[in-house]
Amino acid sequence: MIDKSNITAEMIEQARHADLGEYFKRNGYEVEQRRNELHIKGYGGLYINTDTNEWYCFSQADKRGGRNAVNCLTDILGMDFKTAVSELVGYSYARPVSYNRTTYTVPEKKEAKHLTAQTM
């Protein structure tokens, strides 16, 4: 992890041009690919053109979209600027860097055994 104050101009430039589709895929977001368009499910019509890296969110009237990956993370995901930059260049303040999403499954409930006169 790096200190947020260590964000450099080079990191900001790299983050602005980061591959948004790859970011959402490697961080475990539910996505659907159709031709050159990636739909990020659960974010109100967020689509990324994988050829141009442009993004558009149909449910955000005032935040229609753009080409800047940092703006997508700040406007749509609600990250602050420095966190968005660090996420896009491969660092994380919120969690250790990990590209494998882990899932947790809730164990099934076991049926309670009923005592009867025969089992006593």
GROMACS .gro file of C-alpha atoms in nm:
model
  120
    1MET     CA    1   0.000   0.000   0.000
    2ILE     CA    2   0.111   0.353  -0.064
    3ASP     CA    3   0.035   0.674   0.118
    4LYS     CA    4  -0.239   0.876  -0.054
    5SER     CA    5  -0.011   1.179  -0.052
    6ASN     CA    6   0.232   0.987  -0.278
    7ILE     CA    7   0.003   1.006  -0.582
    8THR     CA    8   0.216   1.136  -0.869
    9ALA     CA    9   0.124   1.310  -1.194
   10GLU     CA   10   0.237   0.996  -1.380
   11MET     CA   11   0.001   0.780  -1.172
   12ILE     CA   12  -0.288   1.017  -1.243
   13GLU     CA   13  -0.220   1.005  -1.617
   14GLN     CA   14  -0.189   0.626  -1.611
   15ALA     CA   15  -0.517   0.597  -1.415
   16ARG     CA   16  -0.706   0.825  -1.654
   17HIS     CA   17  -0.621   0.591  -1.942
   18ALA     CA   18  -0.663   0.263  -1.752
   19ASP     CA   19  -0.870  -0.009  -1.917
   20LEU     CA   20  -1.210   0.024  -1.749
   21GLY     CA   21  -1.342  -0.307  -1.878
   22GLU     CA   22  -1.041  -0.490  -1.738
   23TYR     CA   23  -1.076  -0.306  -1.405
   24PHE     CA   24  -1.438  -0.417  -1.360
   25LYS     CA   25  -1.364  -0.774  -1.468
   26ARG     CA   26  -1.061  -0.828  -1.244
   27ASN     CA   27  -1.237  -0.681  -0.942
   28GLY     CA   28  -1.527  -0.923  -0.962
   29TYR     CA   29  -1.807  -0.704  -1.091
   30GLU     CA   30  -2.085  -0.886  -1.273
   31VAL     CA   31  -2.039  -0.800  -1.640
   32GLU     CA   32  -2.198  -0.892  -1.970
   33GLN     CA   33  -2.001  -0.857  -2.295
   34ARG     CA   34  -2.177  -0.792  -2.626
   35ARG     CA   35  -1.950  -0.719  -2.919
   36ASN     CA   36  -1.746  -0.414  -2.817
   37GLU     CA   37  -1.975  -0.315  -2.528
   38LEU     CA   38  -1.941  -0.425  -2.167
   39HIS     CA   39  -2.245  -0.387  -1.941
   40ILE     CA   40  -2.167  -0.355  -1.570
   41LYS     CA   41  -2.468  -0.507  -1.399
   42GLY     CA   42  -2.613  -0.342  -1.092
   43TYR     CA   43  -2.504   0.010  -1.178
   44GLY     CA   44  -2.811   0.145  -1.356
   45GLY     CA   45  -2.714   0.106  -1.717
   46LEU     CA   46  -2.336   0.149  -1.695
   47TYR     CA   47  -2.178   0.053  -2.028
   48ILE     CA   48  -1.815   0.063  -2.142
   49ASN     CA   49  -1.709   0.062  -2.506
   50THR     CA   50  -1.414  -0.177  -2.497
   51ASP     CA   51  -1.267  -0.036  -2.821
   52THR     CA   52  -1.257   0.329  -2.714
   53ASN     CA   53  -1.269   0.293  -2.330
   54GLU     CA   54  -1.561   0.539  -2.325
   55TRP     CA   55  -1.823   0.486  -2.056
   56TYR     CA   56  -2.186   0.587  -2.031
   57CYS     CA   57  -2.441   0.548  -1.753
   58PHE     CA   58  -2.802   0.571  -1.868
   59SER     CA   59  -2.946   0.621  -1.518
   60GLN     CA   60  -2.720   0.917  -1.433
   61ALA     CA   61  -2.870   1.213  -1.621
   62ASP     CA   62  -2.609   1.459  -1.491
   63LYS     CA   63  -2.318   1.212  -1.525
   64ARG     CA   64  -2.365   1.082  -1.875
   65GLY     CA   65  -2.017   0.946  -1.936
   66GLY     CA   66  -1.675   1.013  -2.072
   67ARG     CA   67  -1.335   0.874  -2.162
   68ASN     CA   68  -1.165   0.928  -1.828
   69ALA     CA   69  -1.145   0.612  -1.614
   70VAL     CA   70  -1.091   0.812  -1.294
   71ASN     CA   71  -1.416   1.003  -1.349
   72CYS     CA   72  -1.605   0.677  -1.392
   73LEU     CA   73  -1.488   0.550  -1.053
   74THR     CA   74  -1.552   0.881  -0.877
   75ASP     CA   75  -1.886   0.961  -1.043
   76ILE     CA   76  -2.042   0.616  -1.062
   77LEU     CA   77  -1.875   0.415  -0.783
   78GLY     CA   78  -1.844   0.711  -0.545
   79MET     CA   79  -1.469   0.678  -0.479
   80ASP     CA   80  -1.265   0.980  -0.383
   81PHE     CA   81  -1.008   1.093  -0.641
   82LYS     CA   82  -0.696   0.949  -0.475
   83THR     CA   83  -0.858   0.613  -0.407
   84ALA     CA   84  -0.978   0.592  -0.768
   85VAL     CA   85  -0.627   0.667  -0.896
   86SER     CA   86  -0.471   0.406  -0.670
   87GLU     CA   87  -0.731   0.144  -0.767
   88LEU     CA   88  -0.674   0.200  -1.138
   89VAL     CA   89  -0.295   0.180  -1.119
   90GLY     CA   90  -0.303  -0.139  -0.913
   91TYR     CA   91  -0.284  -0.023  -0.553
   92SER     CA   92  -0.563  -0.027  -0.300
   93TYR     CA   93  -0.625   0.166   0.018
   94ALA     CA   94  -0.938  -0.027   0.103
   95ARG     CA   95  -0.799  -0.378   0.057
   96PRO     CA   96  -0.477  -0.555  -0.037
   97VAL     CA   97  -0.420  -0.579  -0.409
   98SER     CA   98  -0.590  -0.896  -0.528
   99TYR     CA   99  -0.723  -0.980  -0.868
  100ASN     CA  100  -0.902  -1.296  -0.758
  101ARG     CA  101  -1.243  -1.236  -0.610
  102THR     CA  102  -1.334  -1.469  -0.329
  103THR     CA  103  -1.687  -1.565  -0.255
  104TYR     CA  104  -1.849  -1.688   0.060
  105THR     CA  105  -2.132  -1.935   0.053
  106VAL     CA  106  -2.367  -1.970   0.343
  107PRO     CA  107  -2.382  -2.331   0.461
  108GLU     CA  108  -2.718  -2.498   0.429
  109LYS     CA  109  -2.921  -2.533   0.744
  110LYS     CA  110  -2.934  -2.883   0.881
  111GLU     CA  111  -3.272  -3.027   0.948
  112ALA     CA  112  -3.350  -3.066   1.314
  113LYS     CA  113  -3.396  -3.424   1.421
  114HIS     CA  114  -3.722  -3.489   1.594
  115LEU     CA  115  -3.712  -3.720   1.889
  116THR     CA  116  -3.977  -3.984   1.887
  117ALA     CA  117  -4.059  -4.254   2.133
  118GLN     CA  118  -3.877  -4.503   1.910
  119THR     CA  119  -3.545  -4.307   1.905
  120MET     CA  120  -3.530  -4.249   2.278
   0.00000   0.00000   0.00000
